[in-house]
Amino acid sequence: MDLRTTGTPLLKWSGDGLAIGLFEDDVELTAELADLDNKLSGTLKELIAEAEFKGKEGSSAATRVGSGSAVRKIILVGLGKPEGLKLDTLRRAAAISARVAKKEKCKLLGIRLPIWNDQAALTAQTIAEGAELALYQDTRFKSDTEDKGASVEQIELLGLGVQDEAVTRARQIASGVFLARELVAAPANYVTPITLAETAEAIAREHGLSLEILEREDCEKLGMGAFLGVAQGADLPPKFIHLTYKPESTPRRKLAIIGKGLTFDSGGLNIKGAGSGIEMMKTDMGGAGATLGAAKAIAQIKPDVEVHFISAATENMISGHAIHPGDILTASNGKTIEINNTDAEGRLTLADALVFAEKLGVDAIVDLATLTGACVIALGDEIAGLWSSDPEIANQLTQAGELAGEKIWQMPMEEKYFDGMKSLIADMKNTGPRPGGSITAALFLKQFVKETPWAHLDVAGPVWTEKENGYNSPGATGYGVRTLVNWAIGGA
Ligand code: BES
Ligand code: MN
Ligand code: ZN
């Protein structure tokens, strides 16, 4: 699909479908739209009346224009109230435009949406993202890959001037989101620690990043007993992935992004039972997927920051080699952990990844993890929980998420709750009581970071969606990539 901005005035534009954004208030057409309406023999007004179109956010209406017209179909997209216009409303409106255009079999689609906060370039990027993300289809596991419906071949964004850089940026980011979606959607017999490492290798090769893969023995030498404890029950070998992007000039800052990379989480000997959603545990590498997706996007954007992309990838399986509940593991910072639940494995893999990241001497560390069901209970499946003892990174991430249209809510680092993780025999247990389960998980991670500013995002909810939602189709969302990219390239 080709997407570009065009300087063609609205009244001169011709194509299969023209999508027009309307606020709840100006369903009373503006002068320009009234002219367009005249040109299209009153189609706009008729459609508004017949469809009882009120401009409500998320609503749309489409109709055929009389034959011989320069525009074959008109698509109206509601934007809600103009006062509260959010950037993400435009991303979603672009997604609706693209989806309706596909349904209406429009090959050439024009999109006309308002400029957000006088920022034409950012608006163009956002609209382009929405359209690209919404048209993504994953047919890898279908035997019949022929697309039955005609697809949208070209999109032209009207009224934004020429914004080639912004459109390129949107495409780079979308390529990262698609990679994350593909990794998360593919089941555990396709995405394994080995193929995750191969994906990192492909990114390194294609975009000139450096790559270090630590094998089991390398991890042993570094004393990564927590990570290796999780990995020991699996037949597939663990892979500790460390991908590095370095700018050509001296980096403005150095960052580490860590993603939980459990390519399957059976729970281990504390096996996940019926109704636990075990069949969805292919998504337990959503953090790693977002990390690699962000690497792919950042490698193309080439910002003046150094970024380390890290994932301790493994499966959590059952076998004669698996850790027993009650075992004591020693992490690479020397801390000992009593495993009172083998299903709290993500934090064990992250513990060694955090210690590794801090040794790199970075200015900040962010980890993303499908860490707890408790976070989904607290925030639902659209919002990630954020924990940080550093207000600056917390702010940076909140803003990066806002810009990205990825919802984040900061949660408390309630130190007192760490009492629930006390062990009689080791430095700590890996699991606290059920109440506040996502908080104790964050507090556990905190034990493995000494002084580097650090934040943790629990993304167990938003990496997957059961229903169509804005620019996300049912399935993997690629959550986190856009926030990570914004965070890495922006800020002080
Ligand atoms: N991968 C799961 C968390 C999860 C649950 C992600 C549901 C997505 C959807 C994690 O490894 C896990 O099993 N967490 C346990 C922790 C508990 C044993 C303290 C949980 O949340 O139940
Ligand atoms: Mn688990
Ligand atoms: Zn897990």
Short mmCIF file of C-alpha atoms and ligand atoms in Angstrom, two decimals:
data_model
loop_
_atom_site.label_atom_id
_atom_site.label_comp_id
_atom_site.label_asym_id
_atom_site.label_seq_id
_atom_site.Cartn_x
_atom_site.Cartn_y
_atom_site.Cartn_z
CA MET A 1 0.00 0.00 0.00
CA ASP A 2 1.25 3.40 -0.99
CA LEU A 3 0.59 6.35 1.30
CA ARG A 4 1.46 10.00 0.70
CA THR A 5 0.36 13.53 1.40
CA THR A 6 -1.02 15.57 -1.47
CA GLY A 7 -1.34 19.29 -2.10
CA THR A 8 -4.43 18.76 -4.26
CA PRO A 9 -7.28 20.93 -2.92
CA LEU A 10 -10.30 19.06 -1.60
CA LEU A 11 -12.54 20.27 -4.42
CA LYS A 12 -10.08 19.17 -7.10
CA TRP A 13 -9.34 15.73 -5.68
CA SER A 14 -10.58 12.66 -7.49
CA GLY A 15 -10.49 9.01 -6.50
CA ASP A 16 -12.55 6.00 -5.38
CA GLY A 17 -13.26 7.11 -1.85
CA LEU A 18 -13.01 10.36 0.05
CA ALA A 19 -13.09 10.16 3.84
CA ILE A 20 -13.97 13.37 5.65
CA GLY A 21 -13.71 13.93 9.39
CA LEU A 22 -16.60 15.83 10.98
CA PHE A 23 -16.85 17.18 14.52
CA GLU A 24 -20.00 16.74 16.55
CA ASP A 25 -20.68 20.46 16.10
CA ASP A 26 -20.01 21.10 12.44
CA VAL A 27 -22.21 18.47 10.93
CA GLU A 28 -23.50 21.86 9.70
CA LEU A 29 -20.91 21.85 6.86
CA THR A 30 -18.12 24.45 6.72
CA ALA A 31 -17.94 26.69 3.62
CA GLU A 32 -15.42 24.40 1.94
CA LEU A 33 -17.50 21.31 2.62
CA ALA A 34 -20.63 23.12 1.44
CA ASP A 35 -18.81 23.77 -1.85
CA LEU A 36 -17.84 20.12 -2.04
CA ASP A 37 -21.44 19.18 -1.29
CA ASN A 38 -22.63 21.36 -4.18
CA LYS A 39 -20.08 19.76 -6.44
CA LEU A 40 -21.29 16.31 -5.42
CA SER A 41 -24.95 17.28 -5.96
CA GLY A 42 -25.83 17.34 -2.26
CA THR A 43 -24.51 13.87 -1.40
CA LEU A 44 -22.92 15.01 1.87
CA LYS A 45 -26.05 16.60 3.29
CA GLU A 46 -28.17 13.68 2.16
CA LEU A 47 -25.85 11.19 3.79
CA ILE A 48 -25.75 13.14 7.05
CA ALA A 49 -29.55 13.24 7.15
CA GLU A 50 -30.19 9.66 6.03
CA ALA A 51 -27.58 8.06 8.27
CA GLU A 52 -28.52 10.41 11.13
CA PHE A 53 -24.82 11.11 11.30
CA LYS A 54 -24.01 13.16 14.38
CA GLY A 55 -20.21 13.24 14.23
CA LYS A 56 -19.85 11.06 17.32
CA GLU A 57 -16.34 9.76 17.88
CA GLY A 58 -15.94 6.34 16.31
CA SER A 59 -19.01 6.66 14.06
CA SER A 60 -18.96 6.53 10.28
CA ALA A 61 -21.28 6.56 7.28
CA ALA A 62 -20.62 5.90 3.61
CA THR A 63 -22.49 6.25 0.38
CA ARG A 64 -22.12 6.12 -3.38
CA VAL A 65 -21.91 9.43 -5.24
CA GLY A 66 -23.81 9.69 -8.56
CA SER A 67 -21.93 8.18 -11.52
CA GLY A 68 -19.63 10.44 -13.48
CA SER A 69 -18.49 12.17 -10.30
CA ALA A 70 -14.78 12.70 -9.53
CA VAL A 71 -15.30 10.89 -6.22
CA ARG A 72 -17.06 7.51 -6.25
CA LYS A 73 -17.79 7.14 -2.55
CA ILE A 74 -18.03 9.53 0.36
CA ILE A 75 -17.07 8.30 3.81
CA LEU A 76 -17.95 10.43 6.85
CA VAL A 77 -15.98 9.85 10.03
CA GLY A 78 -17.05 11.27 13.40
CA LEU A 79 -14.46 13.09 15.53
CA GLY A 80 -16.49 13.93 18.64
CA LYS A 81 -16.31 17.38 20.22
CA PRO A 82 -13.66 19.73 18.77
CA GLU A 83 -12.54 20.93 22.24
CA GLY A 84 -11.36 17.53 23.35
CA LEU A 85 -9.70 16.51 20.10
CA LYS A 86 -6.91 14.10 20.92
CA LEU A 87 -4.16 13.01 18.61
CA ASP A 88 -5.33 9.42 19.05
CA THR A 89 -8.82 10.38 17.84
CA LEU A 90 -7.23 11.19 14.50
CA ARG A 91 -5.29 7.92 14.50
CA ARG A 92 -8.56 6.08 15.09
CA ALA A 93 -10.44 8.17 12.51
CA ALA A 94 -7.79 7.29 9.92
CA ALA A 95 -8.19 3.62 10.86
CA ILE A 96 -11.96 3.82 10.39
CA SER A 97 -11.49 5.60 7.04
CA ALA A 98 -9.14 2.88 5.81
CA ARG A 99 -11.38 0.03 7.02
CA VAL A 100 -14.53 1.49 5.49
CA ALA A 101 -12.65 2.18 2.25
CA LYS A 102 -11.58 -1.46 2.13
CA LYS A 103 -15.12 -2.63 2.74
CA GLU A 104 -16.40 -0.23 0.06
CA LYS A 105 -13.75 -1.52 -2.35
CA CYS A 106 -11.94 1.78 -2.80
CA LYS A 107 -8.47 1.37 -4.30
CA LEU A 108 -7.57 5.05 -4.11
CA LEU A 109 -8.63 6.65 -0.84
CA GLY A 110 -8.37 10.33 0.11
CA ILE A 111 -8.44 11.21 3.82
CA ARG A 112 -9.28 14.70 5.00
CA LEU A 113 -8.94 15.20 8.76
CA PRO A 114 -8.26 18.36 10.78
CA ILE A 115 -4.78 19.43 11.86
CA TRP A 116 -4.12 18.77 15.56
CA ASN A 117 -2.79 21.73 17.56
CA ASP A 118 -1.37 23.42 14.43
CA GLN A 119 1.07 20.52 14.09
CA ALA A 120 0.68 19.39 10.49
CA ALA A 121 3.69 17.04 10.45
CA LEU A 122 2.70 15.22 13.65
CA THR A 123 -0.89 15.04 12.39
CA ALA A 124 0.26 13.51 9.10
CA GLN A 125 2.41 10.96 10.95
CA THR A 126 -0.47 10.03 13.23
CA ILE A 127 -3.04 9.65 10.44
CA ALA A 128 -0.59 7.61 8.38
CA GLU A 129 0.04 5.35 11.39
CA GLY A 130 -3.68 4.81 11.95
CA ALA A 131 -4.33 3.86 8.34
CA GLU A 132 -1.28 1.58 8.06
CA LEU A 133 -1.95 -0.19 11.34
CA ALA A 134 -5.62 -0.75 10.55
CA LEU A 135 -4.98 -2.32 7.14
CA TYR A 136 -2.47 -4.85 8.49
CA GLN A 137 -3.54 -8.45 7.99
CA ASP A 138 -1.78 -11.56 9.22
CA THR A 139 -2.38 -14.45 6.83
CA ARG A 140 0.80 -16.40 7.63
CA PHE A 141 -1.05 -19.35 9.08
CA LYS A 142 -3.88 -19.50 6.54
CA SER A 143 -3.49 -21.95 3.69
CA ASP A 144 -5.66 -19.82 1.41
CA THR A 145 -3.87 -16.49 1.40
CA GLU A 146 -5.79 -14.97 -1.47
CA ASP A 147 -7.36 -11.71 -0.29
CA LYS A 148 -11.01 -11.94 -1.28
CA GLY A 149 -11.93 -8.28 -0.90
CA ALA A 150 -10.21 -5.70 -3.08
CA SER A 151 -7.60 -3.91 -1.02
CA VAL A 152 -6.81 -0.25 -0.60
CA GLU A 153 -3.83 0.37 -2.87
CA GLN A 154 -3.17 4.04 -2.36
CA ILE A 155 -3.99 6.59 0.30
CA GLU A 156 -3.63 10.35 -0.10
CA LEU A 157 -3.78 12.63 2.92
CA LEU A 158 -5.36 15.98 2.07
CA GLY A 159 -4.98 19.38 3.68
CA LEU A 160 -1.68 18.77 5.50
CA GLY A 161 0.79 20.12 2.95
CA VAL A 162 3.60 17.88 1.79
CA GLN A 163 4.86 15.80 4.74
CA ASP A 164 7.17 13.18 3.31
CA GLU A 165 9.32 12.87 6.43
CA ALA A 166 6.32 12.41 8.69
CA VAL A 167 4.91 9.72 6.40
CA THR A 168 8.27 7.96 6.31
CA ARG A 169 8.43 8.09 10.11
CA ALA A 170 4.96 6.54 10.31
CA ARG A 171 6.01 3.74 7.99
CA GLN A 172 9.17 3.04 10.03
CA ILE A 173 7.18 2.88 13.25
CA ALA A 174 4.48 0.72 11.65
CA SER A 175 7.13 -1.76 10.47
CA GLY A 176 8.19 -2.14 14.12
CA VAL A 177 4.59 -2.57 15.28
CA PHE A 178 4.00 -5.21 12.58
CA LEU A 179 7.07 -7.14 13.68
CA ALA A 180 5.86 -7.08 17.29
CA ARG A 181 2.38 -8.22 16.22
CA GLU A 182 3.81 -11.05 14.14
CA LEU A 183 6.04 -12.24 16.97
CA VAL A 184 3.24 -12.16 19.54
CA ALA A 185 0.62 -13.76 17.28
CA ALA A 186 2.84 -16.65 16.20
CA PRO A 187 2.45 -19.64 18.51
CA ALA A 188 5.18 -21.26 20.56
CA ASN A 189 5.95 -23.84 17.88
CA TYR A 190 6.93 -20.99 15.55
CA VAL A 191 8.41 -18.36 17.88
CA THR A 192 10.97 -19.98 20.14
CA PRO A 193 14.03 -18.59 21.92
CA ILE A 194 15.99 -19.69 18.83
CA THR A 195 13.75 -17.89 16.33
CA LEU A 196 13.62 -14.79 18.57
CA ALA A 197 17.42 -14.71 18.44
CA GLU A 198 17.24 -15.16 14.66
CA THR A 199 14.82 -12.25 14.42
CA ALA A 200 17.28 -10.10 16.37
CA GLU A 201 20.00 -11.27 13.99
CA ALA A 202 17.91 -10.26 10.96
CA ILE A 203 17.33 -6.78 12.43
CA ALA A 204 21.04 -6.45 13.17
CA ARG A 205 21.95 -7.51 9.63
CA GLU A 206 19.36 -5.40 7.82
CA HIS A 207 19.86 -2.23 9.82
CA GLY A 208 23.48 -2.36 10.90
CA LEU A 209 23.04 -3.00 14.64
CA SER A 210 25.46 -5.03 16.70
CA LEU A 211 24.27 -8.26 18.26
CA GLU A 212 25.44 -10.45 21.09
CA ILE A 213 23.67 -13.72 21.84
CA LEU A 214 24.63 -15.29 25.15
CA GLU A 215 24.19 -19.06 25.14
CA ARG A 216 23.45 -21.09 28.26
CA GLU A 217 27.16 -21.47 29.10
CA ASP A 218 27.76 -17.72 28.71
CA CYS A 219 24.90 -17.03 31.07
CA GLU A 220 26.30 -19.58 33.51
CA LYS A 221 29.62 -17.72 33.51
CA LEU A 222 27.78 -14.52 34.36
CA GLY A 223 26.00 -16.29 37.20
CA MET A 224 22.50 -15.81 35.77
CA GLY A 225 21.00 -18.45 38.04
CA ALA A 226 17.52 -16.92 38.08
CA PHE A 227 17.14 -16.88 34.29
CA LEU A 228 18.74 -20.30 33.90
CA GLY A 229 16.56 -21.73 36.65
CA VAL A 230 13.50 -20.93 34.55
CA ALA A 231 15.19 -22.26 31.40
CA GLN A 232 16.32 -25.58 32.87
CA GLY A 233 12.98 -27.35 32.41
CA ALA A 234 12.84 -26.69 28.67
CA ASP A 235 14.27 -28.80 25.86
CA LEU A 236 14.83 -25.69 23.74
CA PRO A 237 17.99 -23.76 24.61
CA PRO A 238 17.65 -20.32 26.24
CA LYS A 239 18.98 -17.29 24.35
CA PHE A 240 20.02 -14.08 26.06
CA ILE A 241 19.60 -11.46 23.34
CA HIS A 242 21.51 -8.17 23.41
CA LEU A 243 21.04 -5.96 20.36
CA THR A 244 22.69 -2.53 20.30
CA TYR A 245 21.93 0.56 18.26
CA LYS A 246 24.69 3.18 18.31
CA PRO A 247 24.36 6.56 16.57
CA GLU A 248 27.17 7.83 14.36
CA SER A 249 27.76 10.86 16.59
CA THR A 250 28.36 10.79 20.35
CA PRO A 251 25.10 9.62 21.94
CA ARG A 252 23.05 12.19 23.84
CA ARG A 253 22.09 9.46 26.29
CA LYS A 254 22.32 5.71 26.68
CA LEU A 255 19.22 3.63 27.28
CA ALA A 256 18.34 0.00 27.85
CA ILE A 257 15.02 -1.57 26.92
CA ILE A 258 14.32 -5.03 28.32
CA GLY A 259 11.45 -7.26 27.18
CA LYS A 260 10.17 -10.36 28.95
CA GLY A 261 10.75 -13.14 26.44
CA LEU A 262 8.85 -16.24 27.59
CA THR A 263 7.99 -17.88 24.28
CA PHE A 264 5.67 -20.16 26.26
CA ASP A 265 4.67 -20.12 29.90
CA SER A 266 3.17 -23.42 31.06
CA GLY A 267 3.59 -22.30 34.66
CA GLY A 268 6.23 -24.96 35.28
CA LEU A 269 5.45 -27.46 38.06
CA ASN A 270 2.94 -24.93 39.43
CA ILE A 271 1.26 -25.65 36.12
CA LYS A 272 -1.45 -23.37 34.81
CA GLY A 273 -4.76 -25.20 35.14
CA ALA A 274 -7.95 -25.21 33.12
CA GLY A 275 -9.40 -21.74 32.63
CA SER A 276 -6.03 -20.10 33.27
CA GLY A 277 -5.62 -19.07 29.65
CA ILE A 278 -2.61 -21.35 29.19
CA GLU A 279 -3.33 -21.53 25.46
CA MET A 280 -2.65 -17.78 25.25
CA MET A 281 0.77 -18.08 26.87
CA LYS A 282 2.42 -17.76 23.45
CA THR A 283 1.91 -14.04 24.11
CA ASP A 284 4.23 -14.15 27.13
CA MET A 285 7.01 -12.73 24.96
CA GLY A 286 4.99 -9.56 24.27
CA GLY A 287 7.67 -7.49 26.01
CA ALA A 288 10.39 -9.00 23.83
CA GLY A 289 8.21 -8.50 20.76
CA ALA A 290 7.81 -4.79 21.56
CA THR A 291 11.54 -4.53 22.29
CA LEU A 292 12.51 -6.02 18.93
CA GLY A 293 9.81 -3.99 17.16
CA ALA A 294 11.20 -0.82 18.74
CA ALA A 295 14.71 -1.88 17.69
CA LYS A 296 13.57 -2.24 14.10
CA ALA A 297 11.91 1.19 14.10
CA ILE A 298 14.71 2.99 15.97
CA ALA A 299 17.34 1.48 13.66
CA GLN A 300 15.57 3.16 10.73
CA ILE A 301 14.88 6.47 12.48
CA LYS A 302 18.53 6.75 13.59
CA PRO A 303 18.22 9.07 16.63
CA ASP A 304 21.31 10.38 18.45
CA VAL A 305 20.87 8.06 21.43
CA GLU A 306 22.42 4.69 22.14
CA VAL A 307 19.86 1.97 22.81
CA HIS A 308 20.42 -1.54 24.13
CA PHE A 309 17.63 -4.01 23.41
CA ILE A 310 17.68 -6.98 25.74
CA SER A 311 15.66 -10.13 26.25
CA ALA A 312 16.38 -13.22 28.31
CA ALA A 313 14.41 -15.59 26.10
CA THR A 314 13.28 -19.03 27.21
CA GLU A 315 10.25 -21.24 27.71
CA ASN A 316 8.82 -22.11 31.12
CA MET A 317 8.26 -25.86 30.84
CA ILE A 318 7.89 -29.06 32.78
CA SER A 319 10.33 -31.96 32.74
CA GLY A 320 12.63 -33.94 34.99
CA HIS A 321 14.99 -30.99 34.71
CA ALA A 322 12.49 -28.35 35.77
CA ILE A 323 12.99 -26.40 38.98
CA HIS A 324 11.02 -27.69 41.95
CA PRO A 325 8.79 -25.40 43.90
CA GLY A 326 10.90 -24.54 46.94
CA ASP A 327 14.23 -24.47 45.06
CA ILE A 328 16.61 -21.62 45.79
CA LEU A 329 18.19 -19.78 42.87
CA THR A 330 21.04 -17.27 42.93
CA ALA A 331 20.77 -14.32 40.55
CA SER A 332 23.76 -12.61 38.89
CA ASN A 333 23.89 -9.91 41.57
CA GLY A 334 24.34 -12.62 44.23
CA LYS A 335 20.83 -12.37 45.67
CA THR A 336 19.12 -15.64 46.55
CA ILE A 337 15.50 -16.39 45.71
CA GLU A 338 13.24 -19.08 47.13
CA ILE A 339 10.93 -20.21 44.33
CA ASN A 340 7.58 -20.57 46.06
CA ASN A 341 5.81 -20.52 42.71
CA THR A 342 7.36 -21.61 39.41
CA ASP A 343 4.67 -19.68 37.53
CA ALA A 344 6.19 -16.37 38.70
CA GLU A 345 8.98 -16.95 36.18
CA GLY A 346 9.03 -13.69 34.24
CA ARG A 347 10.50 -11.74 37.15
CA LEU A 348 13.29 -14.34 37.45
CA THR A 349 14.34 -13.89 33.83
CA LEU A 350 14.05 -10.10 34.17
CA ALA A 351 16.16 -10.08 37.34
CA ASP A 352 19.28 -11.22 35.47
CA ALA A 353 18.44 -9.02 32.48
CA LEU A 354 18.20 -5.95 34.78
CA VAL A 355 21.56 -6.72 36.40
CA PHE A 356 23.10 -7.14 32.93
CA ALA A 357 21.59 -3.85 31.69
CA GLU A 358 22.81 -1.88 34.67
CA LYS A 359 26.37 -3.13 34.13
CA LEU A 360 26.27 -1.50 30.67
CA GLY A 361 26.35 1.90 32.39
CA VAL A 362 23.17 3.21 30.76
CA ASP A 363 21.36 6.39 31.88
CA ALA A 364 17.97 4.69 32.16
CA ILE A 365 16.36 1.26 31.95
CA VAL A 366 12.79 0.41 30.99
CA ASP A 367 11.42 -3.11 31.08
CA LEU A 368 8.20 -4.33 29.46
CA ALA A 369 6.67 -7.56 30.63
CA THR A 370 3.47 -9.58 30.45
CA LEU A 371 4.18 -10.04 34.12
CA THR A 372 1.00 -10.52 36.11
CA GLY A 373 -2.63 -11.47 35.75
CA ALA A 374 -3.10 -9.16 38.74
CA CYS A 375 -2.29 -6.14 36.55
CA VAL A 376 -5.02 -7.19 34.11
CA ILE A 377 -7.45 -7.46 37.02
CA ALA A 378 -6.45 -3.98 38.19
CA LEU A 379 -6.36 -2.08 34.88
CA GLY A 380 -8.20 -4.24 32.35
CA ASP A 381 -6.82 -5.26 29.00
CA GLU A 382 -6.21 -1.87 27.43
CA ILE A 383 -3.98 -0.20 30.00
CA ALA A 384 -0.42 -1.01 31.02
CA GLY A 385 0.70 -0.52 34.61
CA LEU A 386 3.76 1.63 35.19
CA TRP A 387 6.04 1.38 38.21
CA SER A 388 9.03 3.60 38.78
CA SER A 389 10.86 5.19 41.64
CA ASP A 390 12.12 7.85 39.24
CA PRO A 391 9.50 10.55 38.58
CA GLU A 392 11.33 11.79 35.50
CA ILE A 393 11.24 8.49 33.59
CA ALA A 394 7.68 7.94 34.77
CA ASN A 395 6.74 11.29 33.21
CA GLN A 396 8.69 10.63 30.04
CA LEU A 397 6.94 7.29 29.56
CA THR A 398 3.51 8.67 30.37
CA GLN A 399 3.98 11.39 27.75
CA ALA A 400 5.46 8.99 25.22
CA GLY A 401 2.41 6.75 25.71
CA GLU A 402 -0.02 9.65 25.38
CA LEU A 403 1.56 10.67 22.05
CA ALA A 404 1.50 7.05 20.90
CA GLY A 405 -2.11 6.40 21.84
CA GLU A 406 -0.96 3.62 24.19
CA LYS A 407 -2.61 3.85 27.61
CA ILE A 408 -0.41 3.78 30.69
CA TRP A 409 -1.36 4.22 34.34
CA GLN A 410 1.19 4.74 37.09
CA MET A 411 0.89 2.36 40.03
CA PRO A 412 2.37 2.61 43.51
CA MET A 413 5.75 1.23 44.53
CA GLU A 414 4.50 0.38 48.01
CA GLU A 415 7.71 -0.75 49.69
CA LYS A 416 5.85 -2.13 52.68
CA TYR A 417 4.29 -4.81 50.51
CA PHE A 418 7.72 -6.32 50.02
CA ASP A 419 7.25 -7.77 53.52
CA GLY A 420 5.05 -10.35 51.81
CA MET A 421 8.05 -11.57 49.80
CA LYS A 422 10.23 -12.30 52.84
CA SER A 423 11.70 -15.78 52.92
CA LEU A 424 12.76 -17.72 56.01
CA ILE A 425 15.63 -19.31 54.19
CA ALA A 426 16.69 -17.08 51.27
CA ASP A 427 16.92 -13.31 50.59
CA MET A 428 13.39 -13.25 49.20
CA LYS A 429 10.63 -15.41 47.73
CA ASN A 430 9.59 -14.90 44.13
CA THR A 431 5.89 -14.57 44.97
CA GLY A 432 3.96 -12.57 47.54
CA PRO A 433 0.30 -12.88 48.62
CA ARG A 434 -2.44 -12.53 45.99
CA PRO A 435 -3.55 -8.98 46.92
CA GLY A 436 -1.36 -6.40 45.20
CA GLY A 437 0.25 -9.09 43.05
CA SER A 438 1.39 -6.70 40.35
CA ILE A 439 2.94 -4.38 42.97
CA THR A 440 4.97 -7.10 44.67
CA ALA A 441 6.13 -8.24 41.22
CA ALA A 442 7.45 -4.70 40.56
CA LEU A 443 9.07 -4.58 44.00
CA PHE A 444 10.77 -7.89 43.25
CA LEU A 445 12.28 -6.43 40.06
CA LYS A 446 13.47 -3.40 41.99
CA GLN A 447 15.81 -5.64 44.01
CA PHE A 448 17.89 -6.10 40.87
CA VAL A 449 18.46 -2.44 40.03
CA LYS A 450 20.91 -0.49 42.17
CA GLU A 451 20.91 3.14 41.15
CA THR A 452 20.08 3.49 37.47
CA PRO A 453 16.76 5.27 36.87
CA TRP A 454 14.39 2.44 35.98
CA ALA A 455 10.74 1.91 35.08
CA HIS A 456 8.68 -1.23 34.66
CA LEU A 457 5.64 -1.59 32.40
CA ASP A 458 3.31 -4.53 33.03
CA VAL A 459 1.77 -5.11 29.59
CA ALA A 460 -0.06 -8.39 30.29
CA GLY A 461 -3.39 -6.80 29.26
CA PRO A 462 -2.76 -4.68 26.17
CA VAL A 463 -0.49 -6.97 24.08
CA TRP A 464 -3.60 -8.77 22.84
CA THR A 465 -7.15 -7.76 21.97
CA GLU A 466 -10.13 -10.05 21.49
CA LYS A 467 -12.14 -7.45 19.58
CA GLU A 468 -11.42 -4.86 16.93
CA ASN A 469 -10.36 -1.66 18.65
CA GLY A 470 -9.36 1.45 16.70
CA TYR A 471 -6.35 0.59 14.57
CA ASN A 472 -6.00 -2.84 16.21
CA SER A 473 -7.73 -5.85 14.68
CA PRO A 474 -8.47 -8.82 16.95
CA GLY A 475 -5.20 -10.47 17.91
CA ALA A 476 -1.76 -9.13 18.73
CA THR A 477 -1.62 -5.34 19.04
CA GLY A 478 2.11 -4.63 18.93
CA TYR A 479 1.57 -2.67 22.14
CA GLY A 480 4.60 -0.81 23.44
CA VAL A 481 6.53 -0.23 20.23
CA ARG A 482 5.24 3.30 19.64
CA THR A 483 5.70 4.31 23.29
CA LEU A 484 9.25 2.93 23.34
CA VAL A 485 10.16 4.71 20.11
CA ASN A 486 8.77 8.02 21.37
CA TRP A 487 10.55 7.59 24.67
CA ALA A 488 13.90 6.70 23.11
CA ILE A 489 14.00 9.43 20.48
CA GLY A 490 12.45 12.20 22.55
CA GLY A 491 13.17 13.85 25.85
CA ALA A 492 16.24 15.36 27.41
N1 BES B 1 2.75 -14.72 32.11
C1 BES B 1 2.04 -14.70 33.33
C2 BES B 1 1.20 -13.44 33.51
C3 BES B 1 0.02 -13.30 32.62
C4 BES B 1 -1.22 -13.74 33.04
C5 BES B 1 0.11 -12.70 31.39
C6 BES B 1 -2.32 -13.59 32.23
C7 BES B 1 -0.98 -12.55 30.57
C8 BES B 1 -2.20 -13.00 31.01
C9 BES B 1 3.02 -14.75 34.51
O1 BES B 1 4.19 -15.46 34.28
C10 BES B 1 2.31 -15.45 35.61
O2 BES B 1 2.03 -16.60 35.47
N2 BES B 1 2.04 -14.71 36.68
C11 BES B 1 1.36 -15.24 37.80
C12 BES B 1 2.10 -14.78 39.00
C13 BES B 1 1.66 -15.47 40.27
C14 BES B 1 2.07 -16.91 40.24
C15 BES B 1 2.27 -14.75 41.43
C16 BES B 1 -0.06 -14.69 37.77
O3 BES B 1 -0.25 -13.56 37.37
O4 BES B 1 -0.96 -15.45 38.11
MN MN B 2 3.96 -17.55 34.70
ZN ZN B 3 4.81 -15.59 32.34
#
